[in-house]
Coordinates of C-alpha atoms and ligand atoms in Angstrom, one line a residue:
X34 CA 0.0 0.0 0.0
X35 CA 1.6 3.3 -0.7
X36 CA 1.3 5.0 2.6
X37 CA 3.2 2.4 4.4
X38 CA 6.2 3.4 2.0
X39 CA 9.2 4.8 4.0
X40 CA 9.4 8.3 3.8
X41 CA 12.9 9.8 4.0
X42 CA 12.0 11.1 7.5
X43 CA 8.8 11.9 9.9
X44 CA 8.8 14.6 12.1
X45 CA 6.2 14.5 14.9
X46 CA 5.4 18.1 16.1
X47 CA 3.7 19.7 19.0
X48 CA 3.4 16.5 21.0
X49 CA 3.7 15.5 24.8
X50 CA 6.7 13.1 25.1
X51 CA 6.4 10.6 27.8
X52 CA 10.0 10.3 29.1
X53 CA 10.9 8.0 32.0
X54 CA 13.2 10.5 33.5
X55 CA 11.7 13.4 33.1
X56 CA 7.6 14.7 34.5
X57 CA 5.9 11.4 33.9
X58 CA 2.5 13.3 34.8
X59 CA 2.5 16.3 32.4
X60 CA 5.4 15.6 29.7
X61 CA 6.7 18.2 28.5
X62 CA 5.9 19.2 24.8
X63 CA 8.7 19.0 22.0
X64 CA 9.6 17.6 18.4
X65 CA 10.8 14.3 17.3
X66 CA 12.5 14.0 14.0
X67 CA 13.4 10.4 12.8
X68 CA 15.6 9.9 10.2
X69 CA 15.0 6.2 8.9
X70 CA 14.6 3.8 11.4
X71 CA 16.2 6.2 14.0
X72 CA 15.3 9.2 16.4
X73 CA 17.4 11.7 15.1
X74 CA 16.1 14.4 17.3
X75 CA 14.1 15.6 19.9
X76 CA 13.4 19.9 20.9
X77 CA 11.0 22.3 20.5
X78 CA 10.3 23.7 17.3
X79 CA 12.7 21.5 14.8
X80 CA 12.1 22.8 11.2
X81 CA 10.5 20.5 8.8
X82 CA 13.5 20.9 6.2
X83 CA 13.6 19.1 2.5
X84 CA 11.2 15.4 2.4
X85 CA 9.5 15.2 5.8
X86 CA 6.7 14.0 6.4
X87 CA 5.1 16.0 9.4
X88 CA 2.6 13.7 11.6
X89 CA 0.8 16.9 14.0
X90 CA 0.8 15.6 17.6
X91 CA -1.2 18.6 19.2
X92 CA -2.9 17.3 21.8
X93 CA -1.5 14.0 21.9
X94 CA 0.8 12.0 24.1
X95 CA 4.1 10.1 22.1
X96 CA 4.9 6.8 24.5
X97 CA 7.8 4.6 23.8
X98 CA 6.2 1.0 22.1
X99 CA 5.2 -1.5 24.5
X100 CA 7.1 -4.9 24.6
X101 CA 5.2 -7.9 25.1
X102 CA 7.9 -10.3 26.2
X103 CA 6.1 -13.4 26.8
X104 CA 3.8 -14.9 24.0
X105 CA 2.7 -17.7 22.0
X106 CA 1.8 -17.5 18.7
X107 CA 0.5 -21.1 18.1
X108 CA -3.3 -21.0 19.8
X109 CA -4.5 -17.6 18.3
X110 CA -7.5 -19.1 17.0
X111 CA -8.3 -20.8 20.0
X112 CA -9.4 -17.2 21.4
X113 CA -12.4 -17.4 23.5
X114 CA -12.8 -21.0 23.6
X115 CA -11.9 -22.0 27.0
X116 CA -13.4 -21.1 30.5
X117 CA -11.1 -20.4 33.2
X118 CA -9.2 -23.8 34.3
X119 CA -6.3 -25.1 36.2
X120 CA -3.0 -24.9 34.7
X121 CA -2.5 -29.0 34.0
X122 CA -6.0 -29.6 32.2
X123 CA -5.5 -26.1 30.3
X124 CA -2.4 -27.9 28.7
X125 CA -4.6 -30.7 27.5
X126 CA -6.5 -28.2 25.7
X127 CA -3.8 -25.9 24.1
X128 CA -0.8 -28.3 23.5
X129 CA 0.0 -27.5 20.0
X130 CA 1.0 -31.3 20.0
X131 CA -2.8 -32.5 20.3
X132 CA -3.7 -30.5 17.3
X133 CA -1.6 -31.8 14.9
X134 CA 0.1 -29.8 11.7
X135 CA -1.7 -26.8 10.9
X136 CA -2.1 -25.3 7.3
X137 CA 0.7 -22.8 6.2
X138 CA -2.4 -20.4 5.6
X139 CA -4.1 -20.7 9.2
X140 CA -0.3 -20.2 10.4
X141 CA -0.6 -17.0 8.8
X142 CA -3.5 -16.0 9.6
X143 CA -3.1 -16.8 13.3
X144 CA 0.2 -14.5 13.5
X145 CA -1.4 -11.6 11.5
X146 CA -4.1 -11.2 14.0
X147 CA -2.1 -11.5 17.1
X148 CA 0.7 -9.1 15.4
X149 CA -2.5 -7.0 14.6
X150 CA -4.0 -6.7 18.1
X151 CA -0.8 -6.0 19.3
X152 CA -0.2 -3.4 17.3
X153 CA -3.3 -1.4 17.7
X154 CA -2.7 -1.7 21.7
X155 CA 0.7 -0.4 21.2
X156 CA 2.7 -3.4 21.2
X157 CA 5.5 -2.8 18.9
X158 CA 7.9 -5.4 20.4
X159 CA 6.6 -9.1 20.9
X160 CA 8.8 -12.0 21.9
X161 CA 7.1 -15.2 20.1
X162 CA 7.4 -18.7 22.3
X163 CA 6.4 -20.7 19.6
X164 CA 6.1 -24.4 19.4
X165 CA 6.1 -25.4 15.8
X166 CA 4.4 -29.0 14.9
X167 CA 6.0 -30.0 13.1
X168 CA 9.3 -28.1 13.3
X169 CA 9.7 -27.3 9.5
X170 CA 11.5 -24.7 7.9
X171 CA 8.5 -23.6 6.1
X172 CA 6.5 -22.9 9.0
X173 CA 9.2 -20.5 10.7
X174 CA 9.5 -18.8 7.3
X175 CA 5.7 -18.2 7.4
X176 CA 5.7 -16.8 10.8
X177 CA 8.2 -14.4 10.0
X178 CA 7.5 -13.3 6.6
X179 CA 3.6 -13.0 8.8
X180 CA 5.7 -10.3 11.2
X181 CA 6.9 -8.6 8.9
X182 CA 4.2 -8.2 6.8
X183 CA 2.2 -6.6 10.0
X184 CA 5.1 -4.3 10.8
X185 CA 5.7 -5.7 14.1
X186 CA 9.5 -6.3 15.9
X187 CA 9.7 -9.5 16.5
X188 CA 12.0 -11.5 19.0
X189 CA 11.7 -15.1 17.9
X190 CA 12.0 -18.2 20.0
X191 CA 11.6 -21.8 18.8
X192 CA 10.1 -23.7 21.6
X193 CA 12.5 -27.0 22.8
X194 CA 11.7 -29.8 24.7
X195 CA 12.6 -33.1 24.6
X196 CA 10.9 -34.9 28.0
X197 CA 7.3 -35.0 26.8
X198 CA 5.5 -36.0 30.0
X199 CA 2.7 -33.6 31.2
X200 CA 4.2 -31.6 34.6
X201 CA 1.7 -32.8 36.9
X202 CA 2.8 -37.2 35.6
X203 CA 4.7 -37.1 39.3
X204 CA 1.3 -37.0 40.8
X205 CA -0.5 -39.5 38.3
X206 CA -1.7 -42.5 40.4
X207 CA 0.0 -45.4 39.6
X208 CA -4.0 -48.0 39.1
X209 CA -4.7 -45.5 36.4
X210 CA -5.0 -47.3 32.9
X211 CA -1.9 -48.2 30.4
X212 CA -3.5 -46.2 27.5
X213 CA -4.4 -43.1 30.0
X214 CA -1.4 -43.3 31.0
X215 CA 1.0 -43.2 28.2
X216 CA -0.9 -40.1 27.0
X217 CA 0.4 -38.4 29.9
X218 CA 3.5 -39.7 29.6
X219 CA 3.8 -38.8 25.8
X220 CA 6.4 -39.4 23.8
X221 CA 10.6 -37.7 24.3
X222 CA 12.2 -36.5 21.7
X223 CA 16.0 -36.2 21.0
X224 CA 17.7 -33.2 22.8
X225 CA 20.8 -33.5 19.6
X226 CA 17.6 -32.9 17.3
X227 CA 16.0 -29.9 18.9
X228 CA 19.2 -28.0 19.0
X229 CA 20.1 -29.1 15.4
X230 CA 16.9 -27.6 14.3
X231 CA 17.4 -24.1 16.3
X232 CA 20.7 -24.1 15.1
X233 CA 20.1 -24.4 11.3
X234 CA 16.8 -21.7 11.8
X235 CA 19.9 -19.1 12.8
X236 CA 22.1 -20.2 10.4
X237 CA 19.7 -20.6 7.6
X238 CA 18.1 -16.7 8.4
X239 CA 20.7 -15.4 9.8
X240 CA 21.1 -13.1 13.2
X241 CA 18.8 -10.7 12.1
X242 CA 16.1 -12.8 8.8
X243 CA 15.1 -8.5 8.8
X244 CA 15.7 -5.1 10.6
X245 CA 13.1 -6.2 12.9
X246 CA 13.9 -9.7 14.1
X247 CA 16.5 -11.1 16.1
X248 CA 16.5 -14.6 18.2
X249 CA 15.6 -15.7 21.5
X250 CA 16.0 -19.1 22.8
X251 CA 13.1 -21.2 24.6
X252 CA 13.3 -24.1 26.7
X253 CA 10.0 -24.9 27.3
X254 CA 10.6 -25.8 31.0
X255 CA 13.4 -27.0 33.1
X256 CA 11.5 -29.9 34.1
X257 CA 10.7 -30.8 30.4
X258 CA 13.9 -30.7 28.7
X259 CA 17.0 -32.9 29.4
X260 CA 20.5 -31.8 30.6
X261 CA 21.8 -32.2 27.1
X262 CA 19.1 -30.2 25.7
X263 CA 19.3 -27.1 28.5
X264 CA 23.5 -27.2 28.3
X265 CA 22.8 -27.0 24.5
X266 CA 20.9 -24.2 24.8
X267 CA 23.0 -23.0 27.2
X268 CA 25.9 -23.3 24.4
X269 CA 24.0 -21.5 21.4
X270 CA 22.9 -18.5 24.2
X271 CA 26.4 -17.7 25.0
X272 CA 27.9 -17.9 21.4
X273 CA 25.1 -15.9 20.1
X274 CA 24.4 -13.7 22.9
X275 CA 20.4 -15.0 22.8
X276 CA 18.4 -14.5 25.3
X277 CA 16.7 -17.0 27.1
X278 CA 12.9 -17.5 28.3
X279 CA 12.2 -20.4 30.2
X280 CA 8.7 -21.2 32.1
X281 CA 9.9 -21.8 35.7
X282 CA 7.4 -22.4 39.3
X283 CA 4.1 -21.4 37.0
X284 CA 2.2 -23.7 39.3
X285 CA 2.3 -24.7 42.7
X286 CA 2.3 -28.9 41.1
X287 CA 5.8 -28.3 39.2
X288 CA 7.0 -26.7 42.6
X289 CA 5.6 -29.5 44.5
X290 CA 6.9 -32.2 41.2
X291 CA 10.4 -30.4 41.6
X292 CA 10.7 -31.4 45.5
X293 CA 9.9 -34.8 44.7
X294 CA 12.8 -35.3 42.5
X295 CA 15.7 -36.0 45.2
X296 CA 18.1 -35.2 42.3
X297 CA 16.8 -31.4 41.5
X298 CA 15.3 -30.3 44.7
X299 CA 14.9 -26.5 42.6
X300 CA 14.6 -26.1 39.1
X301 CA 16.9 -22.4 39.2
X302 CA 20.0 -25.2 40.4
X303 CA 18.8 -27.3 37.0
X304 CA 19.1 -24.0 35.1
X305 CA 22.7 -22.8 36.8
X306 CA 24.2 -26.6 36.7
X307 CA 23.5 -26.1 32.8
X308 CA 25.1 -22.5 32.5
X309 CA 21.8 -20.7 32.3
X310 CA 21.8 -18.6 35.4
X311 CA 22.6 -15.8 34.1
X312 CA 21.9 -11.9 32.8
X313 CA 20.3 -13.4 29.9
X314 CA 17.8 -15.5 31.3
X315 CA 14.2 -14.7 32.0
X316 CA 12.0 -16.4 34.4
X317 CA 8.7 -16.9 32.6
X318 CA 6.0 -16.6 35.1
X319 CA 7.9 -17.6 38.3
X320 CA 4.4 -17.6 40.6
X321 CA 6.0 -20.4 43.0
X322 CA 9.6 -18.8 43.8
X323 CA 10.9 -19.3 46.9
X324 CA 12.7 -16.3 48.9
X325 CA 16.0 -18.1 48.5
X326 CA 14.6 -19.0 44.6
X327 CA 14.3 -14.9 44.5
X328 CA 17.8 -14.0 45.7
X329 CA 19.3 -16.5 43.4
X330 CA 17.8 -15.0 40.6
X331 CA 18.8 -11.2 42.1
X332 CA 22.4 -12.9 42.4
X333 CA 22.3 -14.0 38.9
X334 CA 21.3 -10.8 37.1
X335 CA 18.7 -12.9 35.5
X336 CA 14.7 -11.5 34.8
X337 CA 10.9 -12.2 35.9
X338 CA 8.4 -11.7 33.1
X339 CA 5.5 -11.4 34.8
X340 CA 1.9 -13.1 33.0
X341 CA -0.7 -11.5 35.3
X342 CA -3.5 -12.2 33.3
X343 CA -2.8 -16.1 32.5
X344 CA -1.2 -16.4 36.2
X345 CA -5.0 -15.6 37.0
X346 CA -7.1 -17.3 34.4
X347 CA -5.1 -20.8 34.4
X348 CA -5.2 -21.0 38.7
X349 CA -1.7 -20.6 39.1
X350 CA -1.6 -18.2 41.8
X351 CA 0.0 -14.0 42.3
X352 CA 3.0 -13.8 41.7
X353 CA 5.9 -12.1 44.3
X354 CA 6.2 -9.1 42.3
X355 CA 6.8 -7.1 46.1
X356 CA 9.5 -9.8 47.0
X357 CA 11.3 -9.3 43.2
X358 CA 11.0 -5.6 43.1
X359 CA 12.1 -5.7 46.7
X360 CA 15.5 -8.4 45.7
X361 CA 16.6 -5.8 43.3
X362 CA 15.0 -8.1 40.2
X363 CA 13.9 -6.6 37.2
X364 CA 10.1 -7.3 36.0
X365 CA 9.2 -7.3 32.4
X366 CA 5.7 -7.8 31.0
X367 CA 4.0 -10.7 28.9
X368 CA 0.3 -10.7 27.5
X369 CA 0.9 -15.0 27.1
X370 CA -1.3 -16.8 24.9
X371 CA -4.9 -16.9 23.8
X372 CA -6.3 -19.6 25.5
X373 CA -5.5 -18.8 28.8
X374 CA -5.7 -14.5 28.1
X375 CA -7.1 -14.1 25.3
X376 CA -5.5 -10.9 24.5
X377 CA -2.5 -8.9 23.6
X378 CA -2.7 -5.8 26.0
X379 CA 0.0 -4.0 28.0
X380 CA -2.1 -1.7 29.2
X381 CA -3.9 -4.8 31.4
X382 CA -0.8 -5.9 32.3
X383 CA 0.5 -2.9 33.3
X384 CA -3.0 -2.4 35.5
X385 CA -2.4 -5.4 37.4
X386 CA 1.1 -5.3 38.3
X387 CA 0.2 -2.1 40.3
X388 CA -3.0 -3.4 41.7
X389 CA -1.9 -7.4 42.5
X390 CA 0.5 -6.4 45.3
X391 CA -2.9 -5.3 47.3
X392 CA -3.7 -8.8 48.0
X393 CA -1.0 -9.3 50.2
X394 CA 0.6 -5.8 51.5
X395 CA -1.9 -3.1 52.4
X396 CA 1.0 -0.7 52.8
X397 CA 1.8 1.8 50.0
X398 CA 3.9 0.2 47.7
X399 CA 6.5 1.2 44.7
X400 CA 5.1 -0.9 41.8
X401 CA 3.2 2.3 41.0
X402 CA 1.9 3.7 37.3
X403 CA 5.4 4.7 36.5
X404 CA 7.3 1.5 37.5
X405 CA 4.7 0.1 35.3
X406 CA 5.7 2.1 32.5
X407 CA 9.5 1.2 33.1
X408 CA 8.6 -2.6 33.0
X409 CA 6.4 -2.6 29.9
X410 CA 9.5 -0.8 27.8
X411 CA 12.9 -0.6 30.0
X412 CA 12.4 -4.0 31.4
X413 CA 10.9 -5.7 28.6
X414 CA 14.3 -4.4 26.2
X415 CA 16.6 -5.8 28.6
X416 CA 14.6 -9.2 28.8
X417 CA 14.5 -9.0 25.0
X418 CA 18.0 -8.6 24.5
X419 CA 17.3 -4.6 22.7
X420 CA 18.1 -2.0 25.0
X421 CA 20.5 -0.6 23.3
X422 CA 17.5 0.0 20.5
X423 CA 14.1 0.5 22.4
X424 CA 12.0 0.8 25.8
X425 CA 12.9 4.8 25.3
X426 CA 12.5 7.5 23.3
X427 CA 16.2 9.1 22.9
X428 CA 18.4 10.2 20.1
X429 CA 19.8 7.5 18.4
X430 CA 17.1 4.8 19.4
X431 CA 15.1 3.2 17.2
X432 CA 11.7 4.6 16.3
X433 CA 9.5 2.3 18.0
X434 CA 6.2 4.4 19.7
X435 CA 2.5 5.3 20.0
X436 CA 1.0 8.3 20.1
X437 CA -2.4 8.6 22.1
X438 CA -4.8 11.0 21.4
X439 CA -5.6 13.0 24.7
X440 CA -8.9 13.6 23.7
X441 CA -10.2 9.9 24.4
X442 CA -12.2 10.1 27.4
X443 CA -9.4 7.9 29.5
X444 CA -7.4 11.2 29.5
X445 CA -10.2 13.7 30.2
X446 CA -9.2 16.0 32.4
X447 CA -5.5 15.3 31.5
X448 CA -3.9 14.8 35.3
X449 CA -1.3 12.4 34.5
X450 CA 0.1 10.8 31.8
X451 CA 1.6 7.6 33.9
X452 CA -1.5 6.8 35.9
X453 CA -4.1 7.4 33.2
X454 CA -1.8 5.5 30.8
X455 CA -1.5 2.5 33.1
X456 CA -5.4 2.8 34.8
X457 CA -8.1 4.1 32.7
X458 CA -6.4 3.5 29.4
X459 CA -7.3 0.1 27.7
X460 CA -5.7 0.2 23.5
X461 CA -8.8 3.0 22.5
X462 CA -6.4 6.2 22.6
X463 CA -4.1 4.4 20.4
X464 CA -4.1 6.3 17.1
X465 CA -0.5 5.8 15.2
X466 CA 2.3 3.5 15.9
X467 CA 6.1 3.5 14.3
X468 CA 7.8 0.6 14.5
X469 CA 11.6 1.3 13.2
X470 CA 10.5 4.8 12.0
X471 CA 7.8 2.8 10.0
X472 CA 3.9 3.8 10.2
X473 CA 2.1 0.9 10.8
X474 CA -1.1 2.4 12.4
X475 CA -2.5 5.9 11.2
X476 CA -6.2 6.9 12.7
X477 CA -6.4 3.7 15.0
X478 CA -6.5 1.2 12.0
X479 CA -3.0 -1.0 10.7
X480 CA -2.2 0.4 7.3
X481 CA 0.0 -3.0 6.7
X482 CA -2.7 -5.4 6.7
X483 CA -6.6 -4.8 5.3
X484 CA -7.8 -6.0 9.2
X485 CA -11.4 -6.5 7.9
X486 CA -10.3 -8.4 4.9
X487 CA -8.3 -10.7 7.6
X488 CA -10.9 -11.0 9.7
X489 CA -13.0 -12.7 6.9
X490 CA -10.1 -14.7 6.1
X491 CA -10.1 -16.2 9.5
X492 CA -13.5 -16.8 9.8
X493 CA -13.8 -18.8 6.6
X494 CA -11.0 -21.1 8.8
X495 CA -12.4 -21.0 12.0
X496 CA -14.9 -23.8 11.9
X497 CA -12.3 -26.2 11.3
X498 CA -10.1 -25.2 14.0
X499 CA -13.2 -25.3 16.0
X500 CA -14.6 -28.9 15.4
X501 CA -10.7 -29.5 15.7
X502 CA -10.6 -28.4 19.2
X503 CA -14.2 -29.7 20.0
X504 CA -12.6 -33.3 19.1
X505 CA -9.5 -32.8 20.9
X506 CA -12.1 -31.9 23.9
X507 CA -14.0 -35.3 23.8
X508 CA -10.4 -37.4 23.5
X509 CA -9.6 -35.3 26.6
X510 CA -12.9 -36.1 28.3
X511 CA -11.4 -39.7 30.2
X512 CA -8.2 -37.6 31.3
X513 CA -10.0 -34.5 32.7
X514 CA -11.5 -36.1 36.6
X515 CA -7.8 -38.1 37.0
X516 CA -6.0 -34.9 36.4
X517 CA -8.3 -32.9 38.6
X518 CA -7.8 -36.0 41.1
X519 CA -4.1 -35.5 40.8
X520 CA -3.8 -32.1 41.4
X521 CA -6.0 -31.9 44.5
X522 CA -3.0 -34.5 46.1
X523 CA -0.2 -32.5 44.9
X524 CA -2.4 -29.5 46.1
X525 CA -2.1 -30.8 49.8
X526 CA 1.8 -30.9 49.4
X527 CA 2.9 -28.4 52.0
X528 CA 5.8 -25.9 50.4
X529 CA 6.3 -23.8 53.6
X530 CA 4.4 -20.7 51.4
X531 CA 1.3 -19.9 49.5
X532 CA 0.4 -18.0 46.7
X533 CA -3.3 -18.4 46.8
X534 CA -4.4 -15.9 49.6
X535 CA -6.2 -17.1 52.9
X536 CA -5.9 -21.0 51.3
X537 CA -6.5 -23.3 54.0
X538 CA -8.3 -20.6 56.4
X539 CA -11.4 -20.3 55.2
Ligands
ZN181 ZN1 4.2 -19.4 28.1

């Protein structure tokens, strides 16, 4: 489409620029000129000289992009299918395993729309998790060709695992049927061929396949991949700089699981005996940390990335985002996956950071609007392995923002730009986003991708993923009371701590 062509430079006038260090309640008003994928520079009154392009931000509010560093690209189209449910018969559900290949098409499709809804929310970063069935060149080449269609930065991550049994197998009772309980116990793969794979992806694309994507590496779970396969990853982390996201202590059952196991008593001394402990890593979820769990990580350098809204929907529990913030740990944001949050918002995540921490500490707190802020850009760069590049609006940074239009009634009376950003904003102020100096959303609508003609797209495909998931539903139907059954043993496991508030006194 011709507007999305790159102009030779933008220069956004008259704005409010929302600036970490500076008055996060009334930002001041000033220029940005960008120059290519770069801020070039930032001051009241900078001329519009030779081929600009002037965008007028009167009245608006210019935020650095949001970065979604936890999410999973694979479930998209299983939005709104599920109620709320505990964490181990969720999997049963949404285990891109128990669907089987997908069509290169619906793999496009599916990407498009999350990229979309992330982009219109103001998500210009998002690190994809993805599990690819089966892992085939073709369908990472469709995924990112997908991104970059839609504009987005992505931080890719092929999902590894090579120990296929569900988490909560430790708990499984033993009378249970053979066939049950091989289905639990799945089938492991080869830790040599899931790092081959990964391997040739980065070889084969390259350390950046565009401008806008770079690597990440993704163990699905300590407790899910072998030695070999975490030391591998270990390996290809430090020789390529990646960084690492790993699910760690989502649920109260792999914490419980981990302390059966008399060889790996905590799954943070799996991740260190492999090499993993380390500035690069972040802690995906990490509901069920321990305080001596926390000051490892704090020793380590390493990262939270905090789910709130899957933490929530899936049963897992609150998170110790007072104890982190408290160990000196740094806190990034993820949105997760469709199934279990069925969106791609920041400025939810955002909202309950700040307001979880109630549930346990009536005191006034420092995870306020403008932490927030910090951990949905600063934070989420660093986890990302790009803060050299984004989470701020600065010369020489890339061009990654939003700009809000302070008319929308979130903003009226204009009082503060962090706390109305981060509680009454929801993605509706949203009106133009730049990813790498690139417009990709003008008057609140992508001008990348035709979103209605998408939207018919996917529903022509929908059906089938439906009946798909309704038969995956009915094979699931004998698993679903011996799961529950399991879980409510593992459940009564003490672990010294809780995350589910006044458990056991009512
Ligand atoms: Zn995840």
């Amino acid at each position: 489409m011709a507007d999305t062509a790159q102009v030779a430079r933008i220069l956004i006038r008259g704005g409010r620029l929302y600036d970490h260090d500076g008055d996060v309640h009334q930002p001041s008003l000033t220029d940005i000129l960008i120059g290519g994928e770069r801020i070039e520079r930032i001051g009241p009154n900078l001329p519009a000289e030779g081929d600009v392009e002037v965008i007028d931000a009167t009245g608006k509010l210019v935020v650095p992009g949001f970065v979604n560093a936890h999410y999973h690209s694979h479930d998209v189209m299983a939005k709104g299918l599920f109620e709320e449910m505990p964490f181990d018969i969720w999997t049963l559900h949404s285990n891109p395993a128990n669907y089987g290949p997908r069509t290169l098409k619906e793999v496009r499709l599916r990407t498009l729309v999350g990229a979309a809804e992330s982009l219109r929310n103001g998500i210009t970063t998002i690190q994809d998790f993805l599990t690819l069935v089966p892992q085939d060149d073709t369908i990472v080449d469709t995924v990112l060709a997908a991104y970059e269609e839609a504009g987005i930065r992505v931080v890719f991550a092929v999902a590894a695992r090579d120990r296929a049994a569900l988490d909560i197998a430790p708990f499984i009772p033993k009378d249970l049927p053979e066939a049950i309980r091989k289905r639990i116990a799945g089938s492991d793969r080869k830790a040599k061929d899931e790092l081959d794979f990964i391997a040739a992806q980065i070889r084969r694309l390259g350390k950046n396949p565009t401008p806008r994507q770079t690597w990440a590496l993704a163990p699905s779970a300590p407790q899910r991949c072998s030695q070999e396969l975490l030391e591998g990853i270990s390996a290809l982390s430090r020789d390529h700089g990646l960084p690492v996201f790993t699910h760690v202590y989502e649920t109260r059952i792999q914490a419980a699981a981990a302390r059966q196991q008399p060889s790996a008593p905590s799954l943070l001394d799996v991740l260190a005996r492999a090499g993993l402990m380390n500035e690069r890593l972040n802690i995906v979820h990490g509901v069920w940390l321990t305080a001596h769990d926390i000051a490892q990580i704090a020793e380590a350098g390493a990262r939270v990335v905090h789910n709130p809204v899957s933490n929530l929907k899936l049963k897992s529990g609150i998170a110790p985002i007072l104890d982190l913030h408290r160990a000196g740990v740094d806190i990034a944001l993820g949105c997760d996956n469709y199934s279990c949050a069925e969106t791609q918002n920041i400025f939810l995540a955002m909202r309950m950071l700040c307001l979880l921490p109630a549930v346990t500490d009536p005191e006034p707190g420092p995870i306020n609007a403008a932490y927030a802020l910090k951990a949905a850009t600063l934070s989420g760069a660093r986890a990302v392995g790009l803060s050299n590049k984004i989470g701020a609006l600065k010369p020489g940074m890339a061009a990654d923002l939003m700009i809000l239009d302070l008319k929308e009634p979130a903003f009226v009376p204009f009082n503060s730009a962090a706390r109305q950003i981060v509680f009454s904003e929801a993605g509706r102020a949203v009106e133009t986003v730049l990813v790498d100096g690139r417009p990709v959303v003008r008057n609140s609508k992508l001008v990348t991708v035709d979103e209605a003609a998408l939207a018919a797209e996917v529903e022509e495909i929908a059906p089938a993923f439906r009946r798909d998931a309704q038969a995956l539903a009915a094979r699931n139907a004998d698993l679903t009371t011996p799961l529950l059954n399991a879980s409510r043993e593992a459940w009564k496991i003490p672990l010294g701590f809780e995350r589910y508030i006044g458990r056991g006194t009512r």
